[in-house]
mmCIF file of C-alpha atoms and ligand atoms in Angstrom:
data_model
loop_
_atom_site.group_PDB
_atom_site.id
_atom_site.type_symbol
_atom_site.label_atom_id
_atom_site.label_comp_id
_atom_site.label_asym_id
_atom_site.label_seq_id
_atom_site.Cartn_x
_atom_site.Cartn_y
_atom_site.Cartn_z
ATOM 1 C CA UNK A 1 -20.927 -68.644 44.376
ATOM 2 C CA UNK A 2 -19.820 -69.519 40.880
ATOM 3 C CA UNK A 3 -17.544 -66.797 39.649
ATOM 4 C CA UNK A 4 -19.483 -66.028 36.470
ATOM 5 C CA UNK A 5 -22.750 -65.534 38.336
ATOM 6 C CA UNK A 6 -23.980 -62.519 40.250
ATOM 7 C CA UNK A 7 -26.025 -62.214 43.420
ATOM 8 C CA UNK A 8 -29.507 -61.781 42.003
ATOM 9 C CA UNK A 9 -31.993 -59.522 43.821
ATOM 10 C CA UNK A 10 -34.474 -59.359 40.938
ATOM 11 C CA UNK A 11 -38.166 -59.083 41.804
ATOM 12 C CA UNK A 12 -39.291 -61.536 39.116
ATOM 13 C CA UNK A 13 -38.298 -63.474 37.156
ATOM 14 C CA UNK A 14 -35.961 -64.029 40.049
ATOM 15 C CA UNK A 15 -33.180 -66.172 41.468
ATOM 16 C CA UNK A 16 -33.536 -69.953 41.439
ATOM 17 C CA UNK A 17 -31.515 -72.317 43.647
ATOM 18 C CA UNK A 18 -28.167 -73.117 42.032
ATOM 19 C CA UNK A 19 -28.684 -76.831 42.791
ATOM 20 C CA UNK A 20 -31.862 -76.718 40.721
ATOM 21 C CA UNK A 21 -30.166 -74.957 37.812
ATOM 22 C CA UNK A 22 -27.320 -77.492 37.868
ATOM 23 C CA UNK A 23 -29.759 -80.402 37.856
ATOM 24 C CA UNK A 24 -31.622 -78.927 34.885
ATOM 25 C CA UNK A 25 -28.341 -78.516 33.045
ATOM 26 C CA UNK A 26 -27.151 -82.034 33.801
ATOM 27 C CA UNK A 27 -30.350 -83.732 32.657
ATOM 28 C CA UNK A 28 -31.256 -81.359 29.859
ATOM 29 C CA UNK A 29 -30.293 -83.544 26.891
ATOM 30 C CA UNK A 30 -31.377 -86.878 28.305
ATOM 31 C CA UNK A 31 -34.208 -86.599 30.773
ATOM 32 C CA UNK A 32 -34.680 -89.601 33.057
ATOM 33 C CA UNK A 33 -33.078 -91.972 30.543
ATOM 34 C CA UNK A 34 -35.637 -91.048 27.872
ATOM 35 C CA UNK A 35 -32.989 -89.960 25.368
ATOM 36 C CA UNK A 36 -34.929 -86.694 25.058
ATOM 37 C CA UNK A 37 -34.941 -83.312 26.738
ATOM 38 C CA UNK A 38 -37.769 -82.470 29.137
ATOM 39 C CA UNK A 39 -38.699 -79.879 26.490
ATOM 40 C CA UNK A 40 -39.091 -82.704 23.940
ATOM 41 C CA UNK A 41 -40.968 -85.452 25.785
ATOM 42 C CA UNK A 42 -44.713 -85.841 25.350
ATOM 43 C CA UNK A 43 -46.877 -84.456 28.116
ATOM 44 C CA UNK A 44 -48.838 -87.724 27.744
ATOM 45 C CA UNK A 45 -45.753 -89.783 28.633
ATOM 46 C CA UNK A 46 -44.877 -91.520 31.892
ATOM 47 C CA UNK A 47 -41.877 -89.174 32.178
ATOM 48 C CA UNK A 48 -44.029 -86.102 32.380
ATOM 49 C CA UNK A 49 -46.678 -87.839 34.487
ATOM 50 C CA UNK A 50 -44.013 -88.496 37.089
ATOM 51 C CA UNK A 51 -42.913 -84.852 36.990
ATOM 52 C CA UNK A 52 -46.328 -83.285 37.470
ATOM 53 C CA UNK A 53 -47.464 -85.834 40.066
ATOM 54 C CA UNK A 54 -44.291 -85.362 42.079
ATOM 55 C CA UNK A 55 -44.663 -81.563 41.890
ATOM 56 C CA UNK A 56 -48.207 -81.886 43.257
ATOM 57 C CA UNK A 57 -47.267 -84.402 45.983
ATOM 58 C CA UNK A 58 -44.343 -82.336 47.222
ATOM 59 C CA UNK A 59 -46.440 -79.152 47.250
ATOM 60 C CA UNK A 60 -49.077 -80.939 49.333
ATOM 61 C CA UNK A 61 -46.507 -82.250 51.789
ATOM 62 C CA UNK A 62 -44.754 -78.888 52.155
ATOM 63 C CA UNK A 63 -47.994 -77.019 52.858
ATOM 64 C CA UNK A 64 -49.739 -79.824 54.773
ATOM 65 C CA UNK A 65 -52.614 -79.943 52.295
ATOM 66 C CA UNK A 66 -55.107 -82.751 52.768
ATOM 67 C CA UNK A 67 -57.072 -84.401 49.974
ATOM 68 C CA UNK A 68 -59.723 -81.686 49.962
ATOM 69 C CA UNK A 69 -57.177 -79.497 48.138
ATOM 70 C CA UNK A 70 -56.200 -79.685 44.472
ATOM 71 C CA UNK A 71 -52.907 -78.324 43.152
ATOM 72 C CA UNK A 72 -53.258 -77.001 39.601
ATOM 73 C CA UNK A 73 -50.911 -75.493 37.048
ATOM 74 C CA UNK A 74 -52.457 -72.809 34.847
ATOM 75 C CA UNK A 75 -50.859 -70.573 32.226
ATOM 76 C CA UNK A 76 -51.488 -66.833 32.035
ATOM 77 C CA UNK A 77 -49.609 -65.855 35.185
ATOM 78 C CA UNK A 78 -51.094 -64.473 38.359
ATOM 79 C CA UNK A 79 -52.816 -61.842 36.223
ATOM 80 C CA UNK A 80 -55.175 -64.393 34.636
ATOM 81 C CA UNK A 81 -56.237 -65.411 38.136
ATOM 82 C CA UNK A 82 -57.392 -61.829 38.781
ATOM 83 C CA UNK A 83 -60.001 -62.457 36.090
ATOM 84 C CA UNK A 84 -60.752 -66.169 36.672
ATOM 85 C CA UNK A 85 -61.543 -65.821 40.387
ATOM 86 C CA UNK A 86 -64.593 -63.529 40.040
ATOM 87 C CA UNK A 87 -65.610 -65.325 36.834
ATOM 88 C CA UNK A 88 -65.731 -68.731 38.559
ATOM 89 C CA UNK A 89 -66.992 -67.831 42.021
ATOM 90 C CA UNK A 90 -69.137 -64.699 41.886
ATOM 91 C CA UNK A 91 -72.672 -65.267 40.674
ATOM 92 C CA UNK A 92 -75.421 -62.734 40.081
ATOM 93 C CA UNK A 93 -76.582 -61.113 43.329
ATOM 94 C CA UNK A 94 -73.412 -62.264 45.079
ATOM 95 C CA UNK A 95 -70.647 -60.085 46.445
ATOM 96 C CA UNK A 96 -67.022 -60.502 47.498
ATOM 97 C CA UNK A 97 -64.705 -58.484 49.743
ATOM 98 C CA UNK A 98 -61.315 -57.233 48.583
ATOM 99 C CA UNK A 99 -58.504 -55.657 50.591
ATOM 100 C CA UNK A 100 -56.431 -53.192 48.602
ATOM 101 C CA UNK A 101 -52.768 -53.200 49.634
ATOM 102 C CA UNK A 102 -51.113 -52.042 46.423
ATOM 103 C CA UNK A 103 -50.670 -52.390 42.696
ATOM 104 C CA UNK A 104 -51.505 -56.081 42.423
ATOM 105 C CA UNK A 105 -54.601 -55.873 44.641
ATOM 106 C CA UNK A 106 -55.738 -52.872 42.597
ATOM 107 C CA UNK A 107 -55.410 -54.925 39.422
ATOM 108 C CA UNK A 108 -57.340 -57.829 40.933
ATOM 109 C CA UNK A 109 -60.155 -55.423 41.886
ATOM 110 C CA UNK A 110 -60.197 -53.912 38.396
ATOM 111 C CA UNK A 111 -60.540 -57.315 36.720
ATOM 112 C CA UNK A 112 -63.611 -58.117 38.857
ATOM 113 C CA UNK A 113 -65.160 -54.730 38.091
ATOM 114 C CA UNK A 114 -64.578 -55.074 34.335
ATOM 115 C CA UNK A 115 -66.850 -58.120 34.433
ATOM 116 C CA UNK A 116 -69.591 -56.158 36.213
ATOM 117 C CA UNK A 117 -69.217 -58.260 39.373
ATOM 118 C CA UNK A 118 -70.238 -56.831 42.757
ATOM 119 C CA UNK A 119 -67.291 -56.403 45.062
ATOM 120 C CA UNK A 120 -66.578 -54.305 48.133
ATOM 121 C CA UNK A 121 -63.189 -52.870 48.979
ATOM 122 C CA UNK A 122 -63.463 -53.311 52.750
ATOM 123 C CA UNK A 123 -60.012 -51.947 53.596
ATOM 124 C CA UNK A 124 -57.215 -50.126 51.818
ATOM 125 C CA UNK A 125 -53.817 -48.681 52.668
ATOM 126 C CA UNK A 126 -53.899 -46.240 49.777
ATOM 127 C CA UNK A 127 -54.186 -43.303 52.230
ATOM 128 C CA UNK A 128 -50.507 -43.783 53.117
ATOM 129 C CA UNK A 129 -49.192 -44.823 49.745
ATOM 130 C CA UNK A 130 -49.736 -48.544 50.489
ATOM 131 C CA UNK A 131 -46.973 -48.540 53.093
ATOM 132 C CA UNK A 132 -48.830 -50.760 55.581
ATOM 133 C CA UNK A 133 -51.200 -53.712 55.986
ATOM 134 C CA UNK A 134 -54.622 -52.663 57.367
ATOM 135 C CA UNK A 135 -55.636 -54.104 60.748
ATOM 136 C CA UNK A 136 -58.973 -54.894 62.435
ATOM 137 C CA UNK A 137 -60.909 -55.166 59.202
ATOM 138 C CA UNK A 138 -64.664 -55.767 59.327
ATOM 139 C CA UNK A 139 -65.628 -58.156 56.562
ATOM 140 C CA UNK A 140 -69.122 -58.399 55.078
ATOM 141 C CA UNK A 141 -71.165 -61.267 56.496
ATOM 142 C CA UNK A 142 -72.528 -62.083 53.037
ATOM 143 C CA UNK A 143 -69.200 -62.124 51.178
ATOM 144 C CA UNK A 144 -68.700 -65.191 48.958
ATOM 145 C CA UNK A 145 -64.940 -64.864 49.376
ATOM 146 C CA UNK A 146 -62.341 -62.427 50.711
ATOM 147 C CA UNK A 147 -59.394 -61.543 48.487
ATOM 148 C CA UNK A 148 -56.002 -60.392 49.784
ATOM 149 C CA UNK A 149 -52.458 -60.053 48.423
ATOM 150 C CA UNK A 150 -50.265 -61.765 51.011
ATOM 151 C CA UNK A 151 -47.060 -60.005 49.977
ATOM 152 C CA UNK A 152 -46.912 -56.713 48.102
ATOM 153 C CA UNK A 153 -43.945 -57.127 45.827
ATOM 154 C CA UNK A 154 -43.743 -53.486 44.755
ATOM 155 C CA UNK A 155 -44.370 -51.669 48.053
ATOM 156 C CA UNK A 156 -42.533 -54.185 50.239
ATOM 157 C CA UNK A 157 -45.308 -55.001 52.707
ATOM 158 C CA UNK A 158 -46.552 -58.415 53.852
ATOM 159 C CA UNK A 159 -49.350 -59.815 56.002
ATOM 160 C CA UNK A 160 -47.545 -61.133 59.103
ATOM 161 C CA UNK A 161 -50.594 -63.264 59.905
ATOM 162 C CA UNK A 162 -53.854 -63.849 58.067
ATOM 163 C CA UNK A 163 -57.132 -62.213 59.113
ATOM 164 C CA UNK A 164 -59.982 -64.020 60.798
ATOM 165 C CA UNK A 165 -62.674 -64.365 58.155
ATOM 166 C CA UNK A 166 -65.450 -66.033 60.172
ATOM 167 C CA UNK A 167 -65.608 -69.014 57.874
ATOM 168 C CA UNK A 168 -65.717 -67.040 54.611
ATOM 169 C CA UNK A 169 -63.132 -68.592 52.263
ATOM 170 C CA UNK A 170 -59.970 -66.552 51.975
ATOM 171 C CA UNK A 171 -58.389 -66.174 48.538
ATOM 172 C CA UNK A 172 -54.790 -65.017 48.456
ATOM 173 C CA UNK A 173 -52.403 -63.885 45.775
ATOM 174 C CA UNK A 174 -49.205 -65.397 47.189
ATOM 175 C CA UNK A 175 -47.118 -64.842 44.072
ATOM 176 C CA UNK A 176 -44.187 -63.348 45.934
ATOM 177 C CA UNK A 177 -44.203 -65.262 49.212
ATOM 178 C CA UNK A 178 -45.569 -68.751 48.629
ATOM 179 C CA UNK A 179 -43.326 -71.426 50.189
ATOM 180 C CA UNK A 180 -41.405 -68.774 52.160
ATOM 181 C CA UNK A 181 -42.992 -69.760 55.490
ATOM 182 C CA UNK A 182 -45.431 -72.317 56.891
ATOM 183 C CA UNK A 183 -49.050 -71.250 57.467
ATOM 184 C CA UNK A 184 -52.371 -72.887 58.297
ATOM 185 C CA UNK A 185 -54.346 -73.593 55.157
ATOM 186 C CA UNK A 186 -57.750 -74.177 56.737
ATOM 187 C CA UNK A 187 -59.058 -70.611 56.121
ATOM 188 C CA UNK A 188 -58.210 -70.706 52.447
ATOM 189 C CA UNK A 189 -60.493 -71.469 49.521
ATOM 190 C CA UNK A 190 -57.872 -70.682 46.918
ATOM 191 C CA UNK A 191 -54.210 -69.685 46.845
ATOM 192 C CA UNK A 192 -52.429 -68.661 43.667
ATOM 193 C CA UNK A 193 -48.867 -67.785 42.790
ATOM 194 C CA UNK A 194 -47.191 -66.812 39.545
ATOM 195 C CA UNK A 195 -44.142 -69.081 39.610
ATOM 196 C CA UNK A 196 -41.466 -66.592 38.590
ATOM 197 C CA UNK A 197 -40.984 -65.001 42.015
ATOM 198 C CA UNK A 198 -40.372 -67.824 44.445
ATOM 199 C CA UNK A 199 -40.939 -71.245 42.890
ATOM 200 C CA UNK A 200 -39.921 -71.472 39.242
ATOM 201 C CA UNK A 201 -39.671 -69.878 35.816
ATOM 202 C CA UNK A 202 -42.324 -67.641 34.265
ATOM 203 C CA UNK A 203 -45.047 -69.333 32.262
ATOM 204 C CA UNK A 204 -47.124 -71.007 34.910
ATOM 205 C CA UNK A 205 -49.230 -70.101 37.913
ATOM 206 C CA UNK A 206 -49.668 -72.529 40.790
ATOM 207 C CA UNK A 207 -53.277 -72.651 41.986
ATOM 208 C CA UNK A 208 -54.253 -74.446 45.189
ATOM 209 C CA UNK A 209 -58.004 -74.832 45.380
ATOM 210 C CA UNK A 210 -60.309 -76.411 47.925
ATOM 211 C CA UNK A 211 -62.715 -79.022 46.630
ATOM 212 C CA UNK A 212 -65.867 -77.161 47.723
ATOM 213 C CA UNK A 213 -64.856 -74.073 45.722
ATOM 214 C CA UNK A 214 -65.024 -76.234 42.599
ATOM 215 C CA UNK A 215 -68.741 -76.796 43.206
ATOM 216 C CA UNK A 216 -69.356 -73.085 42.618
ATOM 217 C CA UNK A 217 -67.864 -73.063 39.117
ATOM 218 C CA UNK A 218 -70.623 -72.424 36.538
ATOM 219 C CA UNK A 219 -71.000 -74.832 33.593
ATOM 220 C CA UNK A 220 -71.186 -72.132 30.985
ATOM 221 C CA UNK A 221 -67.672 -70.774 30.949
ATOM 222 C CA UNK A 222 -65.004 -71.274 28.287
ATOM 223 C CA UNK A 223 -63.118 -74.497 29.103
ATOM 224 C CA UNK A 224 -59.748 -72.827 29.487
ATOM 225 C CA UNK A 225 -61.147 -70.358 32.041
ATOM 226 C CA UNK A 226 -62.806 -72.932 34.325
ATOM 227 C CA UNK A 227 -61.014 -74.382 37.341
ATOM 228 C CA UNK A 228 -62.901 -77.659 36.920
ATOM 229 C CA UNK A 229 -61.253 -78.185 33.513
ATOM 230 C CA UNK A 230 -57.864 -78.248 35.216
ATOM 231 C CA UNK A 231 -58.917 -80.216 38.323
ATOM 232 C CA UNK A 232 -60.569 -82.971 36.302
ATOM 233 C CA UNK A 233 -57.594 -83.437 33.942
ATOM 234 C CA UNK A 234 -54.639 -83.131 36.344
ATOM 235 C CA UNK A 235 -53.842 -79.750 34.661
ATOM 236 C CA UNK A 236 -53.479 -81.482 31.272
ATOM 237 C CA UNK A 237 -56.656 -80.605 29.396
ATOM 238 C CA UNK A 238 -54.293 -79.118 26.833
ATOM 239 C CA UNK A 239 -50.494 -79.080 26.668
ATOM 240 C CA UNK A 240 -49.254 -77.689 29.979
ATOM 241 C CA UNK A 241 -46.129 -75.502 30.358
ATOM 242 C CA UNK A 242 -44.031 -78.650 30.795
ATOM 243 C CA UNK A 243 -40.665 -77.063 31.398
ATOM 244 C CA UNK A 244 -41.989 -74.635 34.007
ATOM 245 C CA UNK A 245 -43.786 -77.429 35.863
ATOM 246 C CA UNK A 246 -40.585 -79.481 35.805
ATOM 247 C CA UNK A 247 -38.585 -76.653 37.386
ATOM 248 C CA UNK A 248 -41.262 -76.225 40.061
ATOM 249 C CA UNK A 249 -40.929 -79.929 40.820
ATOM 250 C CA UNK A 250 -37.183 -79.483 41.328
ATOM 251 C CA UNK A 251 -37.673 -76.412 43.516
ATOM 252 C CA UNK A 252 -40.136 -78.344 45.704
ATOM 253 C CA UNK A 253 -37.602 -81.168 45.956
ATOM 254 C CA UNK A 254 -34.938 -78.644 46.970
ATOM 255 C CA UNK A 255 -37.255 -77.208 49.632
ATOM 256 C CA UNK A 256 -37.994 -80.641 51.057
ATOM 257 C CA UNK A 257 -34.645 -82.370 50.763
ATOM 258 C CA UNK A 258 -31.986 -79.639 50.837
ATOM 259 C CA UNK A 259 -33.648 -76.987 53.009
ATOM 260 C CA UNK A 260 -35.688 -79.402 55.115
ATOM 261 C CA UNK A 261 -39.163 -77.883 54.848
ATOM 262 C CA UNK A 262 -40.892 -74.550 55.328
ATOM 263 C CA UNK A 263 -40.053 -74.069 59.026
ATOM 264 C CA UNK A 264 -36.390 -74.150 58.077
ATOM 265 C CA UNK A 265 -36.983 -71.950 55.040
ATOM 266 C CA UNK A 266 -38.768 -69.399 57.221
ATOM 267 C CA UNK A 267 -35.858 -69.301 59.680
ATOM 268 C CA UNK A 268 -33.445 -68.550 56.858
ATOM 269 C CA UNK A 269 -35.771 -65.900 55.413
ATOM 270 C CA UNK A 270 -36.168 -64.255 58.828
ATOM 271 C CA UNK A 271 -32.436 -64.132 59.254
ATOM 272 C CA UNK A 272 -31.880 -62.584 55.805
ATOM 273 C CA UNK A 273 -34.503 -59.900 56.302
ATOM 274 C CA UNK A 274 -33.237 -59.123 59.815
ATOM 275 C CA UNK A 275 -29.699 -58.552 58.534
ATOM 276 C CA UNK A 276 -30.941 -56.245 55.789
ATOM 277 C CA UNK A 277 -33.449 -54.217 57.823
ATOM 278 C CA UNK A 278 -30.859 -53.765 60.566
ATOM 279 C CA UNK A 279 -28.493 -52.272 58.024
ATOM 280 C CA UNK A 280 -31.232 -49.952 56.739
ATOM 281 C CA UNK A 281 -32.225 -48.864 60.260
ATOM 282 C CA UNK A 282 -28.647 -48.344 61.493
ATOM 283 C CA UNK A 283 -28.481 -44.684 60.379
ATOM 284 C CA UNK A 284 -30.216 -41.974 58.333
ATOM 285 C CA UNK A 285 -28.665 -42.723 54.950
ATOM 286 C CA UNK A 286 -31.028 -45.579 54.033
ATOM 287 C CA UNK A 287 -34.750 -45.277 54.712
ATOM 288 C CA UNK A 288 -37.169 -48.194 54.659
ATOM 289 C CA UNK A 289 -40.422 -47.277 52.882
ATOM 290 C CA UNK A 290 -42.743 -49.805 54.548
ATOM 291 C CA UNK A 291 -44.074 -49.311 58.052
ATOM 292 C CA UNK A 292 -41.972 -51.524 60.377
ATOM 293 C CA UNK A 293 -44.960 -53.629 61.516
ATOM 294 C CA UNK A 294 -45.847 -54.379 57.879
ATOM 295 C CA UNK A 295 -42.422 -55.021 56.421
ATOM 296 C CA UNK A 296 -42.000 -57.788 53.873
ATOM 297 C CA UNK A 297 -39.503 -60.563 54.444
ATOM 298 C CA UNK A 298 -39.296 -61.021 50.672
ATOM 299 C CA UNK A 299 -39.090 -57.550 49.082
ATOM 300 C CA UNK A 300 -37.112 -54.976 51.050
ATOM 301 C CA UNK A 301 -37.854 -51.475 49.749
ATOM 302 C CA UNK A 302 -35.742 -48.470 50.707
ATOM 303 C CA UNK A 303 -34.691 -45.007 49.616
ATOM 304 C CA UNK A 304 -31.421 -43.112 49.651
ATOM 305 C CA UNK A 305 -31.160 -39.341 50.292
ATOM 306 C CA UNK A 306 -31.778 -38.453 46.629
ATOM 307 C CA UNK A 307 -32.474 -40.020 43.245
ATOM 308 C CA UNK A 308 -29.000 -39.385 41.848
ATOM 309 C CA UNK A 309 -27.524 -41.382 44.723
ATOM 310 C CA UNK A 310 -30.057 -44.159 44.163
ATOM 311 C CA UNK A 311 -29.039 -44.382 40.517
ATOM 312 C CA UNK A 312 -25.361 -44.537 41.463
ATOM 313 C CA UNK A 313 -26.116 -47.136 44.159
ATOM 314 C CA UNK A 314 -27.852 -49.462 41.696
ATOM 315 C CA UNK A 315 -25.082 -49.045 39.103
ATOM 316 C CA UNK A 316 -22.182 -49.547 41.489
ATOM 317 C CA UNK A 317 -23.913 -52.496 43.138
ATOM 318 C CA UNK A 318 -24.072 -54.218 39.774
ATOM 319 C CA UNK A 319 -20.395 -53.483 39.153
ATOM 320 C CA UNK A 320 -19.824 -55.326 42.430
ATOM 321 C CA UNK A 321 -21.835 -58.364 41.392
ATOM 322 C CA UNK A 322 -25.129 -57.392 43.058
ATOM 323 C CA UNK A 323 -27.968 -57.216 40.517
ATOM 324 C CA UNK A 324 -31.619 -56.213 40.411
ATOM 325 C CA UNK A 325 -31.665 -53.540 43.132
ATOM 326 C CA UNK A 326 -33.685 -50.909 41.282
ATOM 327 C CA UNK A 327 -37.165 -50.286 42.701
ATOM 328 C CA UNK A 328 -40.245 -50.950 40.565
ATOM 329 C CA UNK A 329 -40.588 -48.352 37.819
ATOM 330 C CA UNK A 330 -43.870 -47.117 39.325
ATOM 331 C CA UNK A 331 -42.336 -46.190 42.706
ATOM 332 C CA UNK A 332 -38.604 -45.609 42.168
ATOM 333 C CA UNK A 333 -36.094 -46.057 44.972
ATOM 334 C CA UNK A 334 -34.371 -49.344 45.659
ATOM 335 C CA UNK A 335 -35.637 -52.839 46.298
ATOM 336 C CA UNK A 336 -33.810 -56.000 47.256
ATOM 337 C CA UNK A 337 -35.926 -59.069 46.601
ATOM 338 C CA UNK A 338 -34.642 -61.784 48.893
ATOM 339 C CA UNK A 339 -36.731 -64.778 47.907
ATOM 340 C CA UNK A 340 -36.023 -68.350 49.024
ATOM 341 C CA UNK A 341 -33.185 -68.886 46.559
ATOM 342 C CA UNK A 342 -31.270 -65.780 47.662
ATOM 343 C CA UNK A 343 -28.648 -66.914 50.153
ATOM 344 C CA UNK A 344 -27.610 -65.425 53.481
ATOM 345 C CA UNK A 345 -24.184 -64.854 51.871
ATOM 346 C CA UNK A 346 -25.840 -62.750 49.157
ATOM 347 C CA UNK A 347 -27.531 -60.555 51.770
ATOM 348 C CA UNK A 348 -24.328 -60.215 53.800
ATOM 349 C CA UNK A 349 -22.454 -59.153 50.675
ATOM 350 C CA UNK A 350 -25.162 -56.588 49.920
ATOM 351 C CA UNK A 351 -24.972 -55.182 53.460
ATOM 352 C CA UNK A 352 -21.162 -54.861 53.182
ATOM 353 C CA UNK A 353 -21.616 -52.986 49.918
ATOM 354 C CA UNK A 354 -24.252 -50.719 51.498
ATOM 355 C CA UNK A 355 -21.864 -49.783 54.321
ATOM 356 C CA UNK A 356 -19.033 -48.992 51.930
ATOM 357 C CA UNK A 357 -21.353 -46.974 49.684
ATOM 358 C CA UNK A 358 -22.591 -44.960 52.652
ATOM 359 C CA UNK A 359 -19.030 -44.227 53.826
ATOM 360 C CA UNK A 360 -18.136 -42.880 50.395
ATOM 361 C CA UNK A 361 -21.343 -40.957 49.744
ATOM 362 C CA UNK A 362 -22.956 -40.230 53.125
HETATM 363 C C1 LIG B 1 -45.629 -60.385 39.900
HETATM 364 C C2 LIG B 1 -46.935 -60.406 40.603
HETATM 365 C C3 LIG B 1 -48.142 -60.542 39.889
HETATM 366 C C4 LIG B 1 -48.208 -60.621 38.394
HETATM 367 O O1 LIG B 1 -47.784 -61.849 37.967
HETATM 368 P P1 LIG B 1 -47.844 -62.279 36.410
HETATM 369 O O2 LIG B 1 -47.454 -63.711 36.511
HETATM 370 O O3 LIG B 1 -46.872 -61.417 35.696
HETATM 371 O O4 LIG B 1 -49.235 -62.092 35.940
HETATM 372 C C5 LIG B 1 -49.311 -60.593 40.619
HETATM 373 N N1 LIG B 1 -49.317 -60.505 41.963
HETATM 374 C C6 LIG B 1 -48.176 -60.364 42.672
HETATM 375 C C7 LIG B 1 -48.232 -60.281 44.156
HETATM 376 C C8 LIG B 1 -46.952 -60.314 42.014
HETATM 377 O O5 LIG B 1 -45.816 -60.175 42.714
#
């Protein structure tokens, strides 16, 4: 680690691979021999065309997407997708199923309801404070789509595998675990991810959409809120968030060329989470808040014996070069976000600190 940098466990915006940051720095004033910064070149130039096309191609290779999928870049974060999904896919007299596994699912549900759309919450883990992923869910046979949140950033739970939907397209908010593991894409109609957790800087949301979903988009919607506007213009109907797309391109390159693909990435992520959960489970001082069968490999949430100790833990961790360990303001406690760019060394350093802290305060 570079001595002026800390180990970053932020939930989002979050750590980016150091190789990516170095490459941005090195090419910042003269991008690709253009004599301009990537923040200065035209989005209608061959330089930017190469960037966005390479970002799309690498995404498709990493996730094994065939040509029936489009990869789009849309501003407005994951939160705009909460509103666009029902707007584009749910007609009058149609209904969709939602699974509520926490804050972000709740917000997605609210944005559909605001529009007067018919949705059914077919399963929820609210009864136990969203500490688990519901199992054996019965979906409606007439649902137009099924919406889930694949990883619950705030509560620290994650779907270990995706439910069987009987051919109904699955839509997933993968903001905090996209590109962390390989998965089969055939069940999915749409996947979206705000970039600032696992794949880039804030300012852009990656949307992966299946061709047949585009046929459902009504004509009479504002252009900027229609998926077809983005799919027909290679995400450049208007000026895209060029810098954010560029960083995503570099992160995809890092995943392919430095890590060696999503199988390898998943192995590293499994190892990191195993080290951390083992430390949490090794005694009574730290307590994991998610049910063990639902634990997230990306956001590890835990409590200490009392809030004063938690405050001291977060403060002293930062003094020791370990940042971002405070839990979300809505739930308190502690959270270590260990996204793709967080190294095994970072997690090992955190575990060493946890042991020392326990010895002094336990
Ligand atoms: C952070 C997050 C969001 C919100 O993303 P924005 O880009 O801020 O709108 C939505 N869903 C999940 C799962 C998240 O982690």
